[in-house]
CSV table of C-alpha atoms in Angstrom, one decimal:
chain,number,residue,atom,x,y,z
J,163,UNK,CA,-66.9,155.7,126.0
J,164,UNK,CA,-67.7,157.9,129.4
J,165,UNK,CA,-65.8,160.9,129.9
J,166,UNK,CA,-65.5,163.3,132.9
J,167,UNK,CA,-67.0,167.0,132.3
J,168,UNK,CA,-64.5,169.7,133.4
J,169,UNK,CA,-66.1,172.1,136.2
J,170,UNK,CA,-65.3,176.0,135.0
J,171,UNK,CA,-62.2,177.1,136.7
J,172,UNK,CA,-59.9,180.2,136.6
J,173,UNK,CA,-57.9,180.1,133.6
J,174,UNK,CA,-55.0,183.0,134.6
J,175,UNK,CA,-54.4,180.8,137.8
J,176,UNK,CA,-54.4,177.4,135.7
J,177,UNK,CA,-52.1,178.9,133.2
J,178,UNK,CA,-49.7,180.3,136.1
J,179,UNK,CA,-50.0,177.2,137.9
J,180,UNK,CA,-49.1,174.6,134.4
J,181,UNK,CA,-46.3,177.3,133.6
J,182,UNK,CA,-44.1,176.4,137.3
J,183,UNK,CA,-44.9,172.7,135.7
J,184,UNK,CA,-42.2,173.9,133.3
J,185,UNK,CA,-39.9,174.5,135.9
J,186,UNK,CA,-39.4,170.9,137.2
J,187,UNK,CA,-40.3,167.4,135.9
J,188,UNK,CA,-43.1,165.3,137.7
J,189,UNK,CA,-40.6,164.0,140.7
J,190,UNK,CA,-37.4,163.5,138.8
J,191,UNK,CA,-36.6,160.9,140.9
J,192,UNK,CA,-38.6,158.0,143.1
J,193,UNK,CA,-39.3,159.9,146.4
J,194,UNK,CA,-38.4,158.1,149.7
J,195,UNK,CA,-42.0,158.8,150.5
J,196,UNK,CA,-43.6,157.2,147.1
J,197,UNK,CA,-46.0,154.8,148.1
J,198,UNK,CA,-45.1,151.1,148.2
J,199,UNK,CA,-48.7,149.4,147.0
J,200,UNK,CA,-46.7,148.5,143.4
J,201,UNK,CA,-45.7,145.2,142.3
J,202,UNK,CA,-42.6,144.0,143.9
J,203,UNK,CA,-42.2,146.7,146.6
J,204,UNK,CA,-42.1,146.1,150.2
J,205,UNK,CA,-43.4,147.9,153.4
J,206,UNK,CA,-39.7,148.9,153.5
J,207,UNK,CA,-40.5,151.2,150.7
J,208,UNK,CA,-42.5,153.9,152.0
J,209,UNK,CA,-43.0,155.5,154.8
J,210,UNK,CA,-44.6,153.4,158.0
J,211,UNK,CA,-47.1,156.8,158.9
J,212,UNK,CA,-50.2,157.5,157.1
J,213,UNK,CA,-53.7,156.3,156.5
J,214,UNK,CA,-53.9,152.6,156.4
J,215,UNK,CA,-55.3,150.2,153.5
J,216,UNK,CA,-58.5,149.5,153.7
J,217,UNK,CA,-60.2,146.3,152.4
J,218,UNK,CA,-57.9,143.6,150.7
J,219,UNK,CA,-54.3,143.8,151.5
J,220,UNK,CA,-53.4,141.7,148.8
J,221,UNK,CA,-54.5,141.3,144.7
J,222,UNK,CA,-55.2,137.7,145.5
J,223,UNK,CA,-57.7,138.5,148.2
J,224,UNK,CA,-59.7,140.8,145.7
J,225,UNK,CA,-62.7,140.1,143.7
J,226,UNK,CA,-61.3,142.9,141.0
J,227,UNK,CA,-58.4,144.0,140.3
J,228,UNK,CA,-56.9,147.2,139.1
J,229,UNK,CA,-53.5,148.4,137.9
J,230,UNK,CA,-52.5,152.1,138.4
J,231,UNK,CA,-49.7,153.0,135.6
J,232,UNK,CA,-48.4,156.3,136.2
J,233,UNK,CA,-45.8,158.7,137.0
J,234,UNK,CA,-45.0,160.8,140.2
J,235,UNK,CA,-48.5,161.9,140.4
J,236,UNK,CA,-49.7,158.6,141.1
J,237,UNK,CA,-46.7,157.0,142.7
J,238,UNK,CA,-47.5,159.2,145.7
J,239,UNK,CA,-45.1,161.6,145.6
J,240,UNK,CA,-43.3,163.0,149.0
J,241,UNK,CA,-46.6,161.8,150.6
J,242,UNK,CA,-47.1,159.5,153.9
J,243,UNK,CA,-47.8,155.6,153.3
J,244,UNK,CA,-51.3,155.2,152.4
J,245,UNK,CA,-52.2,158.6,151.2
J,246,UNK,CA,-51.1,158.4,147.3
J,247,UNK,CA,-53.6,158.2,144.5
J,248,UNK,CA,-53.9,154.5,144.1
J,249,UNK,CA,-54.1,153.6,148.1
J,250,UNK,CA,-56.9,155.9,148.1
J,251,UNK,CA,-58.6,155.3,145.1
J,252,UNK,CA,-58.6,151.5,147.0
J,253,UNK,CA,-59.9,153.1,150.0
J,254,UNK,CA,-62.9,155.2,148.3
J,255,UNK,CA,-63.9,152.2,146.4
J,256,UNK,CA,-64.0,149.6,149.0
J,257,UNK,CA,-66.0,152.6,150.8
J,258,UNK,CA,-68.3,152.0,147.9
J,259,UNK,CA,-68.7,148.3,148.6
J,260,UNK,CA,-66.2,146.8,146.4
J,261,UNK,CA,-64.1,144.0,147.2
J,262,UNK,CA,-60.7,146.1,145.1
J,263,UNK,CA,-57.0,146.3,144.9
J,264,UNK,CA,-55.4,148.7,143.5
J,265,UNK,CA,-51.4,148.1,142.3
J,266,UNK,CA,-49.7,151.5,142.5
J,267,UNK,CA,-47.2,150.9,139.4
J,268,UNK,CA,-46.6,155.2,140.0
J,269,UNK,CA,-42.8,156.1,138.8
J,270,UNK,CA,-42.1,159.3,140.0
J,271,UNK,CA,-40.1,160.7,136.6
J,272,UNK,CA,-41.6,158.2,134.0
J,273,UNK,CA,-42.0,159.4,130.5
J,274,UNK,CA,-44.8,157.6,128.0
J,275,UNK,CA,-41.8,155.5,126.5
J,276,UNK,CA,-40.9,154.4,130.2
J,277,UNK,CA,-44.0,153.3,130.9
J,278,UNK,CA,-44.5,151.8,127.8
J,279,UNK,CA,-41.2,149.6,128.3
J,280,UNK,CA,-42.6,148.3,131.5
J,281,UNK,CA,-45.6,148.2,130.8
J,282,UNK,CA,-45.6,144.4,130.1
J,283,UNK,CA,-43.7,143.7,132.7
J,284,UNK,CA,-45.9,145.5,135.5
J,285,UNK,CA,-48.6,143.3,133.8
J,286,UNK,CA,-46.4,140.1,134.3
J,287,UNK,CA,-46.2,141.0,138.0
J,288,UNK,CA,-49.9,140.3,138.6
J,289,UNK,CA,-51.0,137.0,139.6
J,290,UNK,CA,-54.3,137.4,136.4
J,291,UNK,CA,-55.1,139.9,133.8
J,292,UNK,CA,-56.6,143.0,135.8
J,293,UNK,CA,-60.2,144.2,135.6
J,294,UNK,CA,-59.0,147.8,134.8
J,295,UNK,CA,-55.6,150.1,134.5
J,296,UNK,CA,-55.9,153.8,135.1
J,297,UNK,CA,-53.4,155.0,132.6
J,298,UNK,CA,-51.7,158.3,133.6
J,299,UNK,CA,-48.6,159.0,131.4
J,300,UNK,CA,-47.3,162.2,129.0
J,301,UNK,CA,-46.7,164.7,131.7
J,302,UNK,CA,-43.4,164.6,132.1
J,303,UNK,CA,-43.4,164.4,127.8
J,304,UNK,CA,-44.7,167.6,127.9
J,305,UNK,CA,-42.4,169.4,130.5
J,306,UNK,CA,-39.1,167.7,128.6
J,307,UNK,CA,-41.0,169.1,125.6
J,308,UNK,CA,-41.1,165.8,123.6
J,309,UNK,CA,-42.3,165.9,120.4
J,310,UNK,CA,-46.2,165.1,121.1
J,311,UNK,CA,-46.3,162.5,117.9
J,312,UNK,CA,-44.0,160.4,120.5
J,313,UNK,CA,-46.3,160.8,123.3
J,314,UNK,CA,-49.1,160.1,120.8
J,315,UNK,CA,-47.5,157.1,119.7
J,316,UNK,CA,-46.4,155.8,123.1
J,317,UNK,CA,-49.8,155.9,124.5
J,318,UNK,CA,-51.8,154.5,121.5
J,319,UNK,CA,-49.3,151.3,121.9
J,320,UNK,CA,-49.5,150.6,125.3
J,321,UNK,CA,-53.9,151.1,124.8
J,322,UNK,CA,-53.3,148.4,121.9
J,323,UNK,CA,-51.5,146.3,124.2
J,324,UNK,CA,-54.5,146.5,127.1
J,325,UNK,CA,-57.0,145.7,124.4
J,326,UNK,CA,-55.5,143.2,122.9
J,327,UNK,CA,-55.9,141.9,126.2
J,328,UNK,CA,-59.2,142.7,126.6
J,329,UNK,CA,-58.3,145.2,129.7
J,330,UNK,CA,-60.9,147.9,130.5
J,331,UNK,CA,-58.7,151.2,130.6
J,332,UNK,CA,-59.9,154.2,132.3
J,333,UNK,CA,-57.3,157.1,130.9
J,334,UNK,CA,-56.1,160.3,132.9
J,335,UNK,CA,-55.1,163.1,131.1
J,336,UNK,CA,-52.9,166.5,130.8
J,337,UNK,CA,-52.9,169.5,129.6
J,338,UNK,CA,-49.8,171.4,128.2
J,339,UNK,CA,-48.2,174.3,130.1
J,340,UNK,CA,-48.9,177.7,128.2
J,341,UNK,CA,-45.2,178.9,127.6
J,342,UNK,CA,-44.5,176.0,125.3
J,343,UNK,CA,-47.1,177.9,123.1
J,344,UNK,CA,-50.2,177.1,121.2
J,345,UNK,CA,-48.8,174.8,118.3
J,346,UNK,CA,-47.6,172.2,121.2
J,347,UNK,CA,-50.7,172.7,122.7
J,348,UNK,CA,-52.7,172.3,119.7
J,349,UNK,CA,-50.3,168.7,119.0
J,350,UNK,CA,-50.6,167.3,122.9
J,351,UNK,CA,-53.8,168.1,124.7
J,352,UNK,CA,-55.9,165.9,121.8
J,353,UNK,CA,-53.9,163.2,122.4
J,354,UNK,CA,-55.7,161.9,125.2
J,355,UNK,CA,-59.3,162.2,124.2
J,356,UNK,CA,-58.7,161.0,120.8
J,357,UNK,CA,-57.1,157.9,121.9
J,358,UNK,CA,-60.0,157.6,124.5
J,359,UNK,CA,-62.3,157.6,121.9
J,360,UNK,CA,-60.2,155.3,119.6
J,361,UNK,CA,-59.9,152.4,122.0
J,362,UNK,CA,-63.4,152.9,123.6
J,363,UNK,CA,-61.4,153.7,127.0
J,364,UNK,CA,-62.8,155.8,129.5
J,365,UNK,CA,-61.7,159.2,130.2
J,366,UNK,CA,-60.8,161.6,132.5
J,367,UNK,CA,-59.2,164.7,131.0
J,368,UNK,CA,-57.1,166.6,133.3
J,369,UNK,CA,-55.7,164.6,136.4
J,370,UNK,CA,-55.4,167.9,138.6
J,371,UNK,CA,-58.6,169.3,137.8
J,372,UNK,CA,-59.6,171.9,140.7
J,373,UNK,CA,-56.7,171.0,142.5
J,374,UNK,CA,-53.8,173.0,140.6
J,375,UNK,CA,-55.7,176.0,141.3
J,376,UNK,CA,-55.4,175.6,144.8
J,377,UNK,CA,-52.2,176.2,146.7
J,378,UNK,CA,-53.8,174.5,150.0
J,379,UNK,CA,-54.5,171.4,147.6
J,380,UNK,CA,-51.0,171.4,146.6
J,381,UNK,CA,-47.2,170.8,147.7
J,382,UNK,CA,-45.2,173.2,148.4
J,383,UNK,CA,-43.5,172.6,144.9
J,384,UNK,CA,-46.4,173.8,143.3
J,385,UNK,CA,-46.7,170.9,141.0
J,386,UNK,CA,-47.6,167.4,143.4
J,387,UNK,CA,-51.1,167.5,145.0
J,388,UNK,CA,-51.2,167.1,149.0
J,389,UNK,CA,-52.9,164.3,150.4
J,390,UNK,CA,-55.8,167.0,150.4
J,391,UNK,CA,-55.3,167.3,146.7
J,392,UNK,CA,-55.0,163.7,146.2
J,393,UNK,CA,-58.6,163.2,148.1
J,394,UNK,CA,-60.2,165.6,145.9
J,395,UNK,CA,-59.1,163.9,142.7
J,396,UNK,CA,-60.1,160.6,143.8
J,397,UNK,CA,-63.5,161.8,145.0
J,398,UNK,CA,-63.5,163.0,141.4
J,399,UNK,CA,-62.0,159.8,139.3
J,400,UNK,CA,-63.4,157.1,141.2
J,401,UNK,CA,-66.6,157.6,139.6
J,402,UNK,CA,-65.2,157.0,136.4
J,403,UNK,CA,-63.5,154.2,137.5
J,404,UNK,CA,-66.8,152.4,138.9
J,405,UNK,CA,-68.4,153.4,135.8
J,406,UNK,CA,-65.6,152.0,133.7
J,407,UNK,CA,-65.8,148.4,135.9
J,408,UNK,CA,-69.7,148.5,135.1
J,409,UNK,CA,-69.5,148.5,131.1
């Protein structure tokens, strides 16, 4: 299993920064501007501005194929077409050389038990098996305040379901916000390495690494990254990703 190493960053401005996640869910609703690259959608859903896909345009024109499973923070939330996680995650890799697609399956609102409900189905809309799915769910568990055991048990189903298919899983994590207070803390933020390590999935433990800190990496809610922020997390994930595609 490879895992990402956390740079050293401020803790009093994380800690400020997770405590506004408490004062609004991860895009409660889809966003008019959550990008479209998800199975099913159409050009009609997303905005026509923004950076434009590079590389295949299709999953059937791709040698590999990844699925993105997330919530608002990878559905590409109040951002221009083309400039959510997934799109360019696609971008940096075929930067790299690689003939990729990335599905953006982002829900802006999704809990672990809502993606785990679709999860098959998202699966079902692929024309084959994909090569890889990022993972990226439990955030809005946490600032609902779910019981982590739910969370827990959400995630560890939908990771036996993607290797019982023999899908390579590269998982993003979260961290809990302070005020819900250490014994939440202590239950949710194992959850994701330990399941890491339990399916042999590659990790990447915080999804807004270096970027929450930042307000000029952020939207102006305080809780989405920019397409700044969004270019900084890729530059950090895709890494992982190519190492995850190599095992």
């Amino acid at each position: 299993m490879k895992s990402s190493t956390l740079k050293p960053y401020s803790v009093p401005l994380l800690l400020c920064q997770l405590s506004l996640l408490l004062l609004s869910a991860c895009g409660p609703s889809a966003s008019t501007n959550d990008s479209a690259n998800r199975p099913g959608a159409s050009a009609e859903d997303a905005s026509t501005s923004g950076k434009p896909l590079t590389g295949p345009q299709s999953p059937e024109a791709a040698d590999t194929l990844i699925l993105a499973l997330g919530d608002s923070l990878y559905a590409g939330y109040n951002l221009d077409r083309g400039e959510g996680f997934p799109e360019e995650l696609q971008n940096a890799l075929v930067a790299d050389g690689m003939n990729v697609f990335v599905v953006n399956a982002g829900v802006s609102g999704d809990t672990s038990a809502a993606g785990r409900q679709r999860l098959d189905y998202a699966l079902e809309g692929l024309p084959r098996n994909p090569d890889l799915v990022v993972l990226g769910l439990g955030g809005n568990d946490m600032l609902r305040g779910i019981e982590p055991e739910q969370t827990r048990a959400n995630l560890d189903a939908m990771l036996k379901t993607l290797s019982d298919r023999k899908i390579k899983v590269v998982l993003t994590g979260m961290l809990a916000a302070p005020n819900l207070g250490p014994e939440y803390a202590d239950a949710f933020n194992p959850i994701f390495p330990d399941l890491a390590k339990q399916y042999d999935a590659a990790l990447y433990p915080f999804f807004l690494d270096g970027v929450v800190t930042d307000s000029e990496l952020m939207l102006e809610d305080g809780i989405h990254p920019n397409a700044e922020g969004v270019d900084l997390v890729v530059e950090k994930i895709a890494p992982v990703v190519t190492g995850a595609l190599a095992e």
